[in-house]
Amino acid sequence: MFEMRKNEVYNNKEQRMEEAIRASEEKYRKQFEVAMDAIFTADAETGIIIDCNRAASELVGREKSELVGRHQRILHPPEKTEGEFSRTFKQHLKEKEGQVLETQVITKKGEIKDVAIKANVFELEGKKLIQGIFRDITERKRMEKERKLFEKRLSALNKHGQSLNMADDIDKVSTLTLDVMEKTLGFEFADVFLVEGKTLRLVAHRGFSKMLALKLPLDGRRGIVVKAARLRKPVSIPDIRKERAYVEAGAEGMLSELAVPVKIKDKVLGVLNVESKRLEAFDEKDRELLETLASHTAIAISNLKRREKLSTLNIYGRNLNRAESLEDVYKVTLKAMEKTLGFEYASIMMVQGKMLRLVSQRGYSNNLSLNLPLFGEKGVTVKAARTGKPIFVPDIRKEKTYVLGKPKMLSELAVPIKVEKEVLGVLNVESKKIAGFDEEDRELLEILASHAAIAIGDTRRHTQLRKLSNRLANLMESSTEIMRIKDTHQRLKVIAKAIRKFGWRRVVISLRDEDLEGTDLVTAGLTKEETKLLLERKAPGHVWRERLGPKFERFKKGEFWYLPWSDPWIREYVHGVPREAPLDEATTYAGVPSRLSTEEMVDWHPQDMLYAPLRTPVGRVVGILSMDDPVDGRKPTSESLTPLELFLHQAAIVIENAQLIESLSKARKQLEAHAEKLEQKVKERTRELKKSQEQLLKAQRLAVIGELAGMVGHDLRNPLTSINGAAYYLKKRLSSKIDGKAKEMLDLIEKNIVYSNKIINDLLDYSREIKLDLTESNPKSIVKESLSLVEIPKSVHVIDLTENKPKIKVDTAKIKRAFVNILKNAVEAMPKGGTLAAKSRKSDGNLEFVFSDTGVGISKKTMDKLWTPLFTTKAKGMGFGLAICKRIIEAHGGSISVKSARGKGTTFNVTIPIKQKLEGGEKIWVKPLESLLLTTMKT
Amino acid sequence: MGETARILVVDDDENIRKVLTTILEDEGYIIESVGTAKKAIAKTGKKFYNLALIDIRLPDMEGIELLTRMKDTTPKMRKIIITGYPTLQNAVEAVNRGADAYIIKPFDVKKALRTIEEELIKQEEEKRYSQDKVAEFIETRVNELEVEKKLTRKSKP
């Protein structure tokens, strides 16, 4: 086999080689023919085309027959040739291997195509050949060109974007955008639409000679731009004649349109629109470029808007600063929310106590009122207030807590108004669209909220300051008022009312004595029933003493004591409620129940107690002030209590003044009474003095008389002695020598001398001061002795009923004398006999003697003059007897009186006090000085 | 009584002096009278009087004082005060000062004479008493001395 094959092979080899060559040649030829790239083979030296493939002839649009044998020159446009050969040909020849050069070919029809040629030079059968593979790169070239253009436009766009950012108003933005659209992007007819409310408005255009003022409703059918805005997608209309929505804006002859929405996220701000007089004038690239531009514009516009909004917010901020009241703040804030930020349905809720209340709103009905509990479940606003964070509800239908403000609302944004951590209120906006608010809205609203918070805080401070200055003005007013009012009650009422103005609904001022027992009460803000209840329930003095004492020291706030219900010790000790009793259910009967409702209270409990003592400057407690039911529902702080301390002092001083005035007026009254009494006394005394003066005069007169009498009496005694002696001698010596008549005469002389002496004695007695020589005696013995000294005739019957008791100290001699006188008178009154009775009895502190006779009695005329000295009815006697009697008895401090009836009898009543006072007439009697008499006698 | 009593009347009233002198002389007394205290003192200094009637009011001295003076010089003389001012005080004082009796003007003459008499008797008695006393004393003393003498002799062996 092998051998055979060898030959065969050798023959086959040759054959096969030839076959192979032929096969490969065939293959090669096929490949050559069907190659996609155009292949030209040309003589390297002559440049004559030897061969070309189908692709080649297609490339240049000539038949092979037209190409083979022609110079390669004909393949290229003239400008690409350099002399005889094309440039690339030449170049290719220079290089040996695989160089790819770009050039252009020209077809039979004259069409220019870009090609890339890869050429190889090789030798075949002794000829130098050059084979060039021509690839049509027209497309690529075009694309490249396009890309370059695109890039150029894009870079221009980006530059535009930067300059856009510096645009400070919409017009500039529009202008710049149009500039780009026209000049950079090469759109001949361009316009810019902006969304305004529910319409799309044409704001700027280029290329149109005249333009209609276009304002297309966004929910309408007119306008490709509207469609783009609504769809939020670019809309390209290659043939506007087929588009119903087309609106002829300004120029005729437009055939295609491209509208690209200017949007940020999903919000459409406007539409960029380009038109062309050509059909299908805009392609993807245009759309892309426009979209990029649109996004830049969108950013620019939204930035502008944002800046606008921010600047408006700043204006708002400034307006807020000028707000003078909370209502102003609400108004300004709402205006900003509505006009500046574009929130149509806006409301402001404020925290009041434990509730969140609607204070102001725009866009809702006027009588909308909302008052939501802060710890409740209702209200998106409540949620915001509680959490202190903005709450955004994109679809309220999914929100449980949604509270209906107005129907058809679909989304809500609530932003809390905070000052540091304290939530003052909530700004709330609603929209009829779902997810009608975005981050920007929240941000803006938060800025607004913070402005509002500051403003509210300021306003509150202002209000507080004004309140404080009002209160101070009230204080001054009340002080002035107090000065005008004189009545203590009224004054205290003024103070109580002033304290009310400081925010306490009920004020009680109680006046207290040293034991802290209530003496009086002044109230303000209490009903009659409450006052009555208070009086019934008031605690005793010692309880109050304790309440002001060390046990309660820790509850002091300045000069006030605040006893909170929340403290268990207070509940137990003061109110008597056991510690275990639950706070809410425990009640107390101390004090008067509060009128506060639970909602009104913030941290003050109705059972809290607040009081302060009213102390005078020396520290004495004159009253107690207590208040409750604060208007703001808050418990007192040092700041809220300090201004009231002024009232404490005022009230204390008022009370002290009142007390002083009272004691003063009392003293004055006493003084007046005294003065009156004094006057009376003076009058009395004057009367007495007058009387005593009279008496004195009388006495003086009498004394003078007495003196005189005394003097005369004394002087008379000596001559009387002489006469007496002489008469005696005569009688003795001459008795035998004289007759009876003469003797009688001498007797007469003697008797008369005795009588004269008696008169002198009586006179002297009467004129002399009575000095009492007191000795103890008893009525019986006095009367008995007196009786013994009187000559009682047998015809007179004596009844002595005097008693031994009581013992009495008298000047017995003198008393006897007096009694003797009385008895003698009695006897003399009964010349024909009768009865003489003597009695004694004790009455009160006096000893009474009664002497009665059955004699002739005393006439009225005589009665009047009975006690007068020198008066007598008797034939004998000067009539000193009874006068001396009276003097003696009066000297003992006693009295003598007489009763008589003519023809029936006389009764003498002598009363002597058992205890000697030694007053009376004796004092007034003038003592005749013995020395004086002596002197007068000698001269 | 042995000797006749000598009475001194001291009164500034001449009439009274005359009347008293007349009456008393008639009774048998020896009477001398003066009108002033000074004279009275002089007189009593020279002579002895049994009794003096002294008016309580003398121009140059109170009778009471005169009493005192006289008491010193003439203790034995009886003194009777005559006065027109009968007060207890005066009486007490007079007695304290040395008066032996008290007479009130105008006096019952008879009574007054009786008083004088009584005083003189008292004086006599006193005198006698004192005489007796002296005699007794002497006697006693003598006896005592005798006794002593006897005793001393006895004790001297």
PDB file of C-alpha atoms in Angstrom, chain A residues 599-682:
ATOM      1  CA  GLU A 599     -58.620  70.565  82.028  1.00  0.00           C
ATOM      2  CA  GLU A 600     -57.782  74.014  83.268  1.00  0.00           C
ATOM      3  CA  MET A 601     -55.185  72.728  85.672  1.00  0.00           C
ATOM      4  CA  VAL A 602     -51.662  72.320  84.463  1.00  0.00           C
ATOM      5  CA  ASP A 603     -49.790  71.463  87.621  1.00  0.00           C
ATOM      6  CA  TRP A 604     -51.940  73.128  90.291  1.00  0.00           C
ATOM      7  CA  HIS A 605     -54.250  70.796  92.084  1.00  0.00           C
ATOM      8  CA  PRO A 606     -57.583  72.100  93.390  1.00  0.00           C
ATOM      9  CA  GLN A 607     -56.680  70.931  96.876  1.00  0.00           C
ATOM     10  CA  ASP A 608     -53.344  72.752  96.941  1.00  0.00           C
ATOM     11  CA  MET A 609     -53.038  75.416  99.603  1.00  0.00           C
ATOM     12  CA  LEU A 610     -51.237  78.708  99.252  1.00  0.00           C
ATOM     13  CA  TYR A 611     -51.073  81.214 102.077  1.00  0.00           C
ATOM     14  CA  ALA A 612     -48.867  83.804 103.712  1.00  0.00           C
ATOM     15  CA  PRO A 613     -48.958  85.588 107.067  1.00  0.00           C
ATOM     16  CA  LEU A 614     -49.443  89.348 107.141  1.00  0.00           C
ATOM     17  CA  ARG A 615     -46.788  90.640 109.486  1.00  0.00           C
ATOM     18  CA  THR A 616     -46.288  94.145 110.861  1.00  0.00           C
ATOM     19  CA  PRO A 617     -42.770  95.557 110.705  1.00  0.00           C
ATOM     20  CA  VAL A 618     -42.126  94.287 114.239  1.00  0.00           C
ATOM     21  CA  GLY A 619     -43.132  90.797 113.219  1.00  0.00           C
ATOM     22  CA  ARG A 620     -46.580  90.546 114.776  1.00  0.00           C
ATOM     23  CA  VAL A 621     -49.023  88.517 112.711  1.00  0.00           C
ATOM     24  CA  VAL A 622     -52.206  90.500 112.111  1.00  0.00           C
ATOM     25  CA  GLY A 623     -53.759  88.400 109.398  1.00  0.00           C
ATOM     26  CA  ILE A 624     -53.409  85.646 106.850  1.00  0.00           C
ATOM     27  CA  LEU A 625     -53.653  85.882 103.077  1.00  0.00           C
ATOM     28  CA  SER A 626     -54.578  82.845 101.047  1.00  0.00           C
ATOM     29  CA  MET A 627     -55.219  82.319  97.335  1.00  0.00           C
ATOM     30  CA  ASP A 628     -56.237  79.525  95.029  1.00  0.00           C
ATOM     31  CA  ASP A 629     -57.534  78.691  91.554  1.00  0.00           C
ATOM     32  CA  PRO A 630     -54.748  80.157  89.449  1.00  0.00           C
ATOM     33  CA  VAL A 631     -55.928  81.447  86.088  1.00  0.00           C
ATOM     34  CA  ASP A 632     -53.109  79.724  84.245  1.00  0.00           C
ATOM     35  CA  GLY A 633     -53.630  76.514  86.151  1.00  0.00           C
ATOM     36  CA  ARG A 634     -50.032  76.437  87.236  1.00  0.00           C
ATOM     37  CA  LYS A 635     -48.507  76.004  90.640  1.00  0.00           C
ATOM     38  CA  PRO A 636     -46.784  79.086  92.048  1.00  0.00           C
ATOM     39  CA  THR A 637     -43.075  79.764  91.557  1.00  0.00           C
ATOM     40  CA  SER A 638     -40.762  82.160  93.296  1.00  0.00           C
ATOM     41  CA  GLU A 639     -41.120  84.502  90.335  1.00  0.00           C
ATOM     42  CA  SER A 640     -44.857  84.486  90.374  1.00  0.00           C
ATOM     43  CA  LEU A 641     -44.966  85.001  94.146  1.00  0.00           C
ATOM     44  CA  THR A 642     -42.332  87.669  94.639  1.00  0.00           C
ATOM     45  CA  PRO A 643     -44.412  90.574  93.317  1.00  0.00           C
ATOM     46  CA  LEU A 644     -47.189  89.577  95.677  1.00  0.00           C
ATOM     47  CA  GLU A 645     -44.964  90.021  98.689  1.00  0.00           C
ATOM     48  CA  LEU A 646     -45.551  93.713  98.311  1.00  0.00           C
ATOM     49  CA  PHE A 647     -49.207  93.099  98.948  1.00  0.00           C
ATOM     50  CA  LEU A 648     -48.383  91.191 102.100  1.00  0.00           C
ATOM     51  CA  HIS A 649     -46.742  94.179 103.612  1.00  0.00           C
ATOM     52  CA  GLN A 650     -49.416  96.511 102.330  1.00  0.00           C
ATOM     53  CA  ALA A 651     -52.170  94.428 103.826  1.00  0.00           C
ATOM     54  CA  ALA A 652     -50.360  94.017 107.129  1.00  0.00           C
ATOM     55  CA  ILE A 653     -49.874  97.735 107.342  1.00  0.00           C
ATOM     56  CA  VAL A 654     -53.492  98.384 106.426  1.00  0.00           C
ATOM     57  CA  ILE A 655     -54.640  96.107 109.222  1.00  0.00           C
ATOM     58  CA  GLU A 656     -52.166  97.517 111.669  1.00  0.00           C
ATOM     59  CA  ASN A 657     -53.229 100.998 110.738  1.00  0.00           C
ATOM     60  CA  ALA A 658     -56.812 100.057 111.205  1.00  0.00           C
ATOM     61  CA  GLN A 659     -56.036  98.635 114.597  1.00  0.00           C
ATOM     62  CA  LEU A 660     -54.050 101.690 115.506  1.00  0.00           C
ATOM     63  CA  ILE A 661     -56.812 103.951 114.275  1.00  0.00           C
ATOM     64  CA  GLU A 662     -59.319 101.943 116.220  1.00  0.00           C
ATOM     65  CA  SER A 663     -57.304 102.056 119.372  1.00  0.00           C
ATOM     66  CA  LEU A 664     -56.674 105.701 118.671  1.00  0.00           C
ATOM     67  CA  SER A 665     -60.342 106.434 118.249  1.00  0.00           C
ATOM     68  CA  LYS A 666     -61.084 104.301 121.282  1.00  0.00           C
ATOM     69  CA  ALA A 667     -58.503 106.273 123.189  1.00  0.00           C
ATOM     70  CA  ARG A 668     -60.007 109.445 121.860  1.00  0.00           C
ATOM     71  CA  LYS A 669     -63.460 108.325 122.877  1.00  0.00           C
ATOM     72  CA  GLN A 670     -62.112 107.402 126.250  1.00  0.00           C
ATOM     73  CA  LEU A 671     -60.433 110.714 126.411  1.00  0.00           C
ATOM     74  CA  GLU A 672     -63.648 112.416 125.442  1.00  0.00           C
ATOM     75  CA  ALA A 673     -65.511 110.381 127.999  1.00  0.00           C
ATOM     76  CA  HIS A 674     -62.892 111.243 130.513  1.00  0.00           C
ATOM     77  CA  ALA A 675     -63.040 114.841 129.507  1.00  0.00           C
ATOM     78  CA  GLU A 676     -66.762 114.743 129.877  1.00  0.00           C
ATOM     79  CA  LYS A 677     -66.507 113.040 133.198  1.00  0.00           C
ATOM     80  CA  LEU A 678     -63.859 115.494 134.138  1.00  0.00           C
ATOM     81  CA  GLU A 679     -66.067 118.329 133.101  1.00  0.00           C
ATOM     82  CA  GLN A 680     -68.820 116.827 135.076  1.00  0.00           C
ATOM     83  CA  LYS A 681     -66.537 116.353 137.958  1.00  0.00           C
ATOM     84  CA  VAL A 682     -65.309 119.848 137.567  1.00  0.00           C
TER      85      VAL A 682
END
